[in-house]
Amino acid sequence: MSLKGKFITLEGSEGAGKSTNLVFLCDLLRQANIDFYETREPGGTPFAEALRDQLLSTWDEPVAGLTELLVVFAARNQHLNTEIRPRLARGQWVVSDRFTDASYAYQGTARGVDLNYVRQLEQWVQRDLQPDLTLYLDCDPDVGRSRIASRELDRMEQEQLVFFQAVRQGYLARAASLSRMHTIDASQSLDEVQKNIALVIQRLLAERDI
Ligand code: Z5A
């Protein structure tokens, strides 16, 4: 059996239910006696969390998509080297609330940054590291927004609906071309969503036992 841990990521637009289902996913891993580490992007280390704060704060100047892209990859480089790579190397599993698919969807498709720049940074910072499995929680942005309507919105969340429609198209395009990405209809009841997540995770756990 390989010593390398599995790397699982959760993706989706705001309000799709990532935080809620991250708790459910971690419970499944705990029940299966998997040693795992839970983290998030941007963030996951003190320095990367400080970059997250800058990214999500509101500013009296426009922040260019390329600037955002460089910030998320700076945070990612720190996160990968400090936490993700060492843990996977010693066999621990890592579960991250968002990773690079978000950079393709938000900075690439929605902000309009050339996807080749995203690809180049991905190769530079990640080298051959990719998630083993990504759960993409897909729902109409209207549905997601209505679920978080009572929250105070950060700079990204204050974007218009058209921005989140583009984010969704960006994710769907990636999900269509990547076998590691499992699209789950997040507009269903939480119970249905979690049944789907459990099926995908059971398959992953079964592969591990082969
Ligand atoms: N970002 C980026 O631009 N580039 C990058 O490379 C990366 C990130 C990595 C922070 O992400 C921002 O960073 C994000 C993209 C950018 N900005 N935006 N917008 P985040 O993940 O921390 O923030 P978020 O997307 O805004 O997450 P969120 O608002 O916390 O949404 P969520 O985690 O998907 O939702 P939730 O908190 O689990 O659920 C919301 C509510 O809905 C809650 O009351 C639940 O009980 C309810 N819920 C959940 N599922 C259901 C179902 N199925 N039915 C009914 N109700 C439900």
mmCIF file of C-alpha atoms and ligand atoms in Angstrom:
data_model
loop_
_atom_site.group_PDB
_atom_site.id
_atom_site.type_symbol
_atom_site.label_atom_id
_atom_site.label_comp_id
_atom_site.label_asym_id
_atom_site.label_seq_id
_atom_site.Cartn_x
_atom_site.Cartn_y
_atom_site.Cartn_z
ATOM 1 C CA MET A 1 0.000 0.000 0.000
ATOM 2 C CA SER A 2 1.234 3.491 -0.896
ATOM 3 C CA LEU A 3 2.409 5.641 2.013
ATOM 4 C CA LYS A 4 1.114 8.770 0.344
ATOM 5 C CA GLY A 5 -2.108 10.145 1.849
ATOM 6 C CA LYS A 6 -5.112 11.075 -0.257
ATOM 7 C CA PHE A 7 -5.808 14.703 -1.048
ATOM 8 C CA ILE A 8 -9.529 15.591 -1.146
ATOM 9 C CA THR A 9 -10.877 19.028 -2.041
ATOM 10 C CA LEU A 10 -14.337 20.589 -1.839
ATOM 11 C CA GLU A 11 -15.449 23.230 -4.312
ATOM 12 C CA GLY A 12 -18.556 25.239 -5.094
ATOM 13 C CA SER A 13 -19.980 28.747 -5.189
ATOM 14 C CA GLU A 14 -20.917 30.529 -1.985
ATOM 15 C CA GLY A 15 -23.841 29.002 -0.179
ATOM 16 C CA ALA A 16 -23.502 25.704 -2.067
ATOM 17 C CA GLY A 17 -22.827 24.012 1.285
ATOM 18 C CA LYS A 18 -19.060 23.423 1.382
ATOM 19 C CA SER A 19 -18.605 24.252 5.071
ATOM 20 C CA THR A 20 -21.658 22.186 6.044
ATOM 21 C CA ASN A 21 -20.560 19.177 4.016
ATOM 22 C CA LEU A 22 -16.930 19.438 5.063
ATOM 23 C CA VAL A 23 -18.111 18.547 8.577
ATOM 24 C CA PHE A 24 -20.046 15.577 7.151
ATOM 25 C CA LEU A 25 -17.074 14.419 5.059
ATOM 26 C CA CYS A 26 -14.726 14.617 8.057
ATOM 27 C CA ASP A 27 -17.198 12.520 10.096
ATOM 28 C CA LEU A 28 -17.133 9.859 7.369
ATOM 29 C CA LEU A 29 -13.329 9.769 7.426
ATOM 30 C CA ARG A 30 -13.293 9.594 11.228
ATOM 31 C CA GLN A 31 -15.723 6.642 11.155
ATOM 32 C CA ALA A 32 -13.365 4.907 8.709
ATOM 33 C CA ASN A 33 -10.397 5.525 11.079
ATOM 34 C CA ILE A 34 -8.594 7.678 8.532
ATOM 35 C CA ASP A 35 -5.905 9.966 9.905
ATOM 36 C CA PHE A 36 -6.704 13.263 8.161
ATOM 37 C CA TYR A 37 -5.990 16.977 8.347
ATOM 38 C CA GLU A 38 -8.682 19.553 7.637
ATOM 39 C CA THR A 39 -7.714 22.859 6.071
ATOM 40 C CA ARG A 40 -8.863 25.592 3.686
ATOM 41 C CA GLU A 41 -7.781 27.914 0.900
ATOM 42 C CA PRO A 42 -6.873 30.622 0.677
ATOM 43 C CA GLY A 43 -5.322 30.092 4.084
ATOM 44 C CA GLY A 44 -4.203 27.132 6.127
ATOM 45 C CA THR A 45 -1.099 28.745 7.704
ATOM 46 C CA PRO A 46 -0.799 32.046 9.634
ATOM 47 C CA PHE A 47 0.869 33.797 6.672
ATOM 48 C CA ALA A 48 -1.594 32.376 4.130
ATOM 49 C CA GLU A 49 -4.528 33.327 6.390
ATOM 50 C CA ALA A 50 -3.202 36.920 6.448
ATOM 51 C CA LEU A 51 -3.192 36.888 2.622
ATOM 52 C CA ARG A 52 -6.782 35.560 2.718
ATOM 53 C CA ASP A 53 -7.797 38.529 4.883
ATOM 54 C CA GLN A 54 -6.318 40.915 2.304
ATOM 55 C CA LEU A 55 -8.046 39.092 -0.570
ATOM 56 C CA LEU A 56 -11.478 39.221 1.035
ATOM 57 C CA SER A 57 -11.272 42.753 2.462
ATOM 58 C CA THR A 58 -12.862 45.676 0.651
ATOM 59 C CA TRP A 59 -10.515 48.356 -0.733
ATOM 60 C CA ASP A 60 -10.874 51.892 -2.079
ATOM 61 C CA GLU A 61 -9.275 50.751 -5.337
ATOM 62 C CA PRO A 62 -10.124 48.051 -7.884
ATOM 63 C CA VAL A 63 -8.216 44.807 -7.367
ATOM 64 C CA ALA A 64 -7.225 43.244 -10.703
ATOM 65 C CA GLY A 65 -7.943 39.580 -11.376
ATOM 66 C CA LEU A 66 -4.242 38.917 -11.972
ATOM 67 C CA THR A 67 -3.416 40.491 -8.590
ATOM 68 C CA GLU A 68 -5.932 38.149 -6.952
ATOM 69 C CA LEU A 69 -4.437 35.193 -8.814
ATOM 70 C CA LEU A 70 -0.911 36.011 -7.593
ATOM 71 C CA VAL A 71 -2.180 36.389 -4.017
ATOM 72 C CA VAL A 72 -4.001 33.036 -4.012
ATOM 73 C CA PHE A 73 -0.963 31.257 -5.456
ATOM 74 C CA ALA A 74 1.391 32.947 -2.966
ATOM 75 C CA ALA A 75 -0.869 31.665 -0.172
ATOM 76 C CA ARG A 76 -1.049 28.245 -1.866
ATOM 77 C CA ASN A 77 2.731 27.927 -2.112
ATOM 78 C CA GLN A 78 3.058 28.586 1.618
ATOM 79 C CA HIS A 79 0.201 26.204 2.449
ATOM 80 C CA LEU A 80 1.560 23.429 0.231
ATOM 81 C CA ASN A 81 5.100 23.593 1.562
ATOM 82 C CA THR A 82 4.219 24.073 5.227
ATOM 83 C CA GLU A 83 1.253 21.748 5.630
ATOM 84 C CA ILE A 84 -0.051 19.843 2.617
ATOM 85 C CA ARG A 85 3.055 18.219 1.107
ATOM 86 C CA PRO A 86 4.665 17.117 4.409
ATOM 87 C CA ARG A 87 1.400 15.575 5.633
ATOM 88 C CA LEU A 88 0.656 13.707 2.396
ATOM 89 C CA ALA A 89 4.255 12.474 2.320
ATOM 90 C CA ARG A 90 3.895 10.874 5.733
ATOM 91 C CA GLY A 91 0.629 9.183 4.777
ATOM 92 C CA GLN A 92 -1.881 11.542 6.342
ATOM 93 C CA TRP A 93 -4.951 12.462 4.271
ATOM 94 C CA VAL A 94 -5.650 16.147 3.639
ATOM 95 C CA VAL A 95 -9.140 17.601 3.172
ATOM 96 C CA SER A 96 -9.214 21.178 1.882
ATOM 97 C CA ASP A 97 -12.163 23.556 1.588
ATOM 98 C CA ARG A 98 -11.221 24.843 -1.911
ATOM 99 C CA PHE A 99 -7.975 24.565 -3.891
ATOM 100 C CA THR A 100 -6.791 25.430 -7.415
ATOM 101 C CA ASP A 101 -10.078 24.668 -9.221
ATOM 102 C CA ALA A 102 -11.323 27.829 -7.464
ATOM 103 C CA SER A 103 -8.529 29.865 -9.099
ATOM 104 C CA TYR A 104 -9.614 28.606 -12.540
ATOM 105 C CA ALA A 105 -13.279 29.399 -11.821
ATOM 106 C CA TYR A 106 -12.981 32.732 -9.940
ATOM 107 C CA GLN A 107 -9.844 34.395 -11.329
ATOM 108 C CA GLY A 108 -9.798 32.608 -14.708
ATOM 109 C CA THR A 109 -13.348 32.276 -15.987
ATOM 110 C CA ALA A 110 -15.113 34.899 -13.838
ATOM 111 C CA ARG A 111 -12.429 37.637 -13.643
ATOM 112 C CA GLY A 112 -11.235 36.895 -17.170
ATOM 113 C CA VAL A 113 -7.550 36.216 -16.409
ATOM 114 C CA ASP A 114 -5.971 34.159 -19.207
ATOM 115 C CA LEU A 115 -6.336 30.501 -18.185
ATOM 116 C CA ASN A 116 -2.775 29.906 -19.392
ATOM 117 C CA TYR A 117 -1.535 32.099 -16.540
ATOM 118 C CA VAL A 118 -3.482 29.947 -14.079
ATOM 119 C CA ARG A 119 -2.008 26.807 -15.668
ATOM 120 C CA GLN A 120 1.542 28.203 -15.543
ATOM 121 C CA LEU A 121 1.262 29.122 -11.866
ATOM 122 C CA GLU A 122 -0.302 25.732 -11.121
ATOM 123 C CA GLN A 123 2.665 23.958 -12.750
ATOM 124 C CA TRP A 124 5.183 26.212 -11.065
ATOM 125 C CA VAL A 125 3.730 26.005 -7.549
ATOM 126 C CA GLN A 126 2.212 22.506 -7.494
ATOM 127 C CA ARG A 127 4.520 20.632 -9.888
ATOM 128 C CA ASP A 128 2.852 17.192 -10.131
ATOM 129 C CA LEU A 129 0.577 17.564 -7.095
ATOM 130 C CA GLN A 130 -3.167 17.379 -7.828
ATOM 131 C CA PRO A 131 -6.102 16.423 -5.614
ATOM 132 C CA ASP A 132 -6.993 12.722 -5.753
ATOM 133 C CA LEU A 133 -10.674 13.586 -5.484
ATOM 134 C CA THR A 134 -12.696 16.785 -5.741
ATOM 135 C CA LEU A 135 -16.326 17.122 -4.694
ATOM 136 C CA TYR A 136 -17.862 19.969 -6.646
ATOM 137 C CA LEU A 137 -21.134 21.159 -5.083
ATOM 138 C CA ASP A 138 -23.061 22.667 -7.949
ATOM 139 C CA CYS A 139 -26.084 24.907 -7.646
ATOM 140 C CA ASP A 140 -27.634 27.925 -9.295
ATOM 141 C CA PRO A 141 -26.015 31.042 -7.744
ATOM 142 C CA ASP A 142 -29.500 32.335 -6.873
ATOM 143 C CA VAL A 143 -30.015 29.311 -4.612
ATOM 144 C CA GLY A 144 -26.614 29.714 -2.934
ATOM 145 C CA ARG A 145 -27.085 33.455 -2.425
ATOM 146 C CA SER A 146 -30.487 33.003 -0.822
ATOM 147 C CA ARG A 147 -28.903 30.598 1.700
ATOM 148 C CA ILE A 148 -26.335 33.189 2.850
ATOM 149 C CA ALA A 149 -28.617 36.237 2.568
ATOM 150 C CA SER A 150 -28.423 37.070 6.272
ATOM 151 C CA ARG A 151 -24.580 37.147 6.381
ATOM 152 C CA GLU A 152 -22.277 40.148 6.166
ATOM 153 C CA LEU A 153 -20.724 39.779 2.695
ATOM 154 C CA ASP A 154 -16.977 40.032 1.989
ATOM 155 C CA ARG A 155 -15.437 41.660 -1.123
ATOM 156 C CA MET A 156 -15.848 38.558 -3.308
ATOM 157 C CA GLU A 157 -19.354 37.832 -2.079
ATOM 158 C CA GLN A 158 -20.418 41.388 -2.964
ATOM 159 C CA GLU A 159 -19.977 40.605 -6.691
ATOM 160 C CA GLN A 160 -23.018 40.605 -9.002
ATOM 161 C CA LEU A 161 -24.987 37.509 -9.943
ATOM 162 C CA VAL A 162 -23.392 37.460 -13.415
ATOM 163 C CA PHE A 163 -19.988 36.947 -11.754
ATOM 164 C CA PHE A 164 -21.234 33.861 -9.895
ATOM 165 C CA GLN A 165 -22.879 32.532 -13.042
ATOM 166 C CA ALA A 166 -19.445 32.718 -14.690
ATOM 167 C CA VAL A 167 -17.849 31.018 -11.648
ATOM 168 C CA ARG A 168 -20.336 28.192 -12.068
ATOM 169 C CA GLN A 169 -19.551 27.859 -15.800
ATOM 170 C CA GLY A 170 -15.854 27.739 -14.936
ATOM 171 C CA TYR A 171 -16.383 24.905 -12.460
ATOM 172 C CA LEU A 172 -18.693 22.981 -14.803
ATOM 173 C CA ALA A 173 -16.123 23.185 -17.608
ATOM 174 C CA ARG A 174 -13.441 21.747 -15.318
ATOM 175 C CA ALA A 175 -15.741 19.062 -13.967
ATOM 176 C CA ALA A 176 -16.540 17.980 -17.539
ATOM 177 C CA SER A 177 -12.871 17.382 -18.317
ATOM 178 C CA LEU A 178 -11.424 16.017 -15.059
ATOM 179 C CA SER A 179 -12.233 12.497 -13.859
ATOM 180 C CA ARG A 180 -11.191 13.346 -10.271
ATOM 181 C CA MET A 181 -14.010 15.906 -10.072
ATOM 182 C CA HIS A 182 -17.436 14.660 -8.953
ATOM 183 C CA THR A 183 -20.316 17.041 -9.489
ATOM 184 C CA ILE A 184 -23.019 16.873 -6.847
ATOM 185 C CA ASP A 185 -26.331 18.664 -7.275
ATOM 186 C CA ALA A 186 -26.224 20.937 -4.229
ATOM 187 C CA SER A 187 -29.717 22.337 -4.804
ATOM 188 C CA GLN A 188 -31.116 19.052 -3.448
ATOM 189 C CA SER A 189 -31.984 18.592 0.213
ATOM 190 C CA LEU A 190 -28.982 18.303 2.515
ATOM 191 C CA ASP A 191 -29.898 14.675 3.106
ATOM 192 C CA GLU A 192 -29.706 13.871 -0.639
ATOM 193 C CA VAL A 193 -26.455 15.809 -1.041
ATOM 194 C CA GLN A 194 -24.888 13.871 1.815
ATOM 195 C CA LYS A 195 -26.054 10.515 0.415
ATOM 196 C CA ASN A 196 -24.202 11.403 -2.793
ATOM 197 C CA ILE A 197 -21.076 12.462 -0.919
ATOM 198 C CA ALA A 198 -21.129 9.243 1.116
ATOM 199 C CA LEU A 199 -21.284 7.153 -2.099
ATOM 200 C CA VAL A 200 -18.250 8.873 -3.595
ATOM 201 C CA ILE A 201 -16.257 8.552 -0.371
ATOM 202 C CA GLN A 202 -17.202 4.879 0.054
ATOM 203 C CA ARG A 203 -15.812 4.210 -3.444
ATOM 204 C CA LEU A 204 -12.574 5.986 -2.550
ATOM 205 C CA LEU A 205 -12.271 4.010 0.688
ATOM 206 C CA ALA A 206 -12.951 0.755 -1.173
ATOM 207 C CA GLU A 207 -10.152 1.537 -3.690
ATOM 208 C CA ARG A 208 -7.785 2.123 -0.786
ATOM 209 C CA ASP A 209 -8.497 -1.356 0.559
ATOM 210 C CA ILE A 210 -7.735 -3.121 -2.752
HETATM 211 N N1 Z5A B 1 -11.170 32.114 -3.795
HETATM 212 C C1 Z5A B 1 -10.685 32.582 -5.007
HETATM 213 O O1 Z5A B 1 -11.171 33.584 -5.519
HETATM 214 N N2 Z5A B 1 -9.665 31.912 -5.595
HETATM 215 C C2 Z5A B 1 -9.089 30.814 -5.071
HETATM 216 O O2 Z5A B 1 -8.153 30.237 -5.656
HETATM 217 C C3 Z5A B 1 -9.618 30.328 -3.816
HETATM 218 C C4 Z5A B 1 -10.659 31.015 -3.229
HETATM 219 C C5 Z5A B 1 -9.024 29.108 -3.191
HETATM 220 C C6 Z5A B 1 -13.487 32.385 0.193
HETATM 221 O O3 Z5A B 1 -13.981 31.091 0.056
HETATM 222 C C7 Z5A B 1 -13.386 33.062 -1.138
HETATM 223 O O4 Z5A B 1 -12.129 32.793 -1.738
HETATM 224 C C8 Z5A B 1 -14.410 32.623 -2.142
HETATM 225 C C9 Z5A B 1 -13.637 32.304 -3.409
HETATM 226 C C10 Z5A B 1 -12.275 32.848 -3.156
HETATM 227 N N3 Z5A B 1 -15.257 33.734 -2.371
HETATM 228 N N4 Z5A B 1 -16.383 33.822 -2.727
HETATM 229 N N5 Z5A B 1 -17.368 34.216 -2.986
HETATM 230 P P1 Z5A B 1 -14.874 30.410 1.177
HETATM 231 O O5 Z5A B 1 -15.009 29.005 0.732
HETATM 232 O O6 Z5A B 1 -14.323 30.650 2.508
HETATM 233 O O7 Z5A B 1 -16.240 31.243 1.134
HETATM 234 P P2 Z5A B 1 -17.590 30.965 0.471
HETATM 235 O O8 Z5A B 1 -17.567 30.356 -0.880
HETATM 236 O O9 Z5A B 1 -18.204 32.292 0.530
HETATM 237 O O10 Z5A B 1 -18.211 29.824 1.413
HETATM 238 P P3 Z5A B 1 -19.522 29.925 2.207
HETATM 239 O O11 Z5A B 1 -20.260 31.183 2.018
HETATM 240 O O12 Z5A B 1 -19.181 29.596 3.622
HETATM 241 O O13 Z5A B 1 -20.433 28.853 1.524
HETATM 242 P P4 Z5A B 1 -20.564 27.327 1.763
HETATM 243 O O14 Z5A B 1 -19.497 26.860 2.690
HETATM 244 O O15 Z5A B 1 -20.626 26.671 0.443
HETATM 245 O O16 Z5A B 1 -21.990 27.217 2.473
HETATM 246 P P5 Z5A B 1 -22.406 26.715 3.940
HETATM 247 O O17 Z5A B 1 -21.915 27.718 4.967
HETATM 248 O O18 Z5A B 1 -22.067 25.304 4.135
HETATM 249 O O19 Z5A B 1 -23.982 26.792 3.786
HETATM 250 C C11 Z5A B 1 -24.649 28.025 3.702
HETATM 251 C C12 Z5A B 1 -26.052 27.861 4.335
HETATM 252 O O20 Z5A B 1 -26.825 26.983 3.529
HETATM 253 C C13 Z5A B 1 -26.030 27.256 5.748
HETATM 254 O O21 Z5A B 1 -27.034 27.862 6.495
HETATM 255 C C14 Z5A B 1 -26.385 25.765 5.491
HETATM 256 O O22 Z5A B 1 -27.051 25.202 6.576
HETATM 257 C C15 Z5A B 1 -27.311 25.883 4.292
HETATM 258 N N6 Z5A B 1 -27.281 24.700 3.401
HETATM 259 C C16 Z5A B 1 -26.188 24.027 2.982
HETATM 260 N N7 Z5A B 1 -26.541 23.017 2.160
HETATM 261 C C17 Z5A B 1 -27.894 23.063 2.047
HETATM 262 C C18 Z5A B 1 -28.861 22.286 1.335
HETATM 263 N N8 Z5A B 1 -28.510 21.254 0.548
HETATM 264 N N9 Z5A B 1 -30.144 22.615 1.446
HETATM 265 C C19 Z5A B 1 -30.507 23.676 2.200
HETATM 266 N N10 Z5A B 1 -29.663 24.454 2.917
HETATM 267 C C20 Z5A B 1 -28.369 24.145 2.845
#
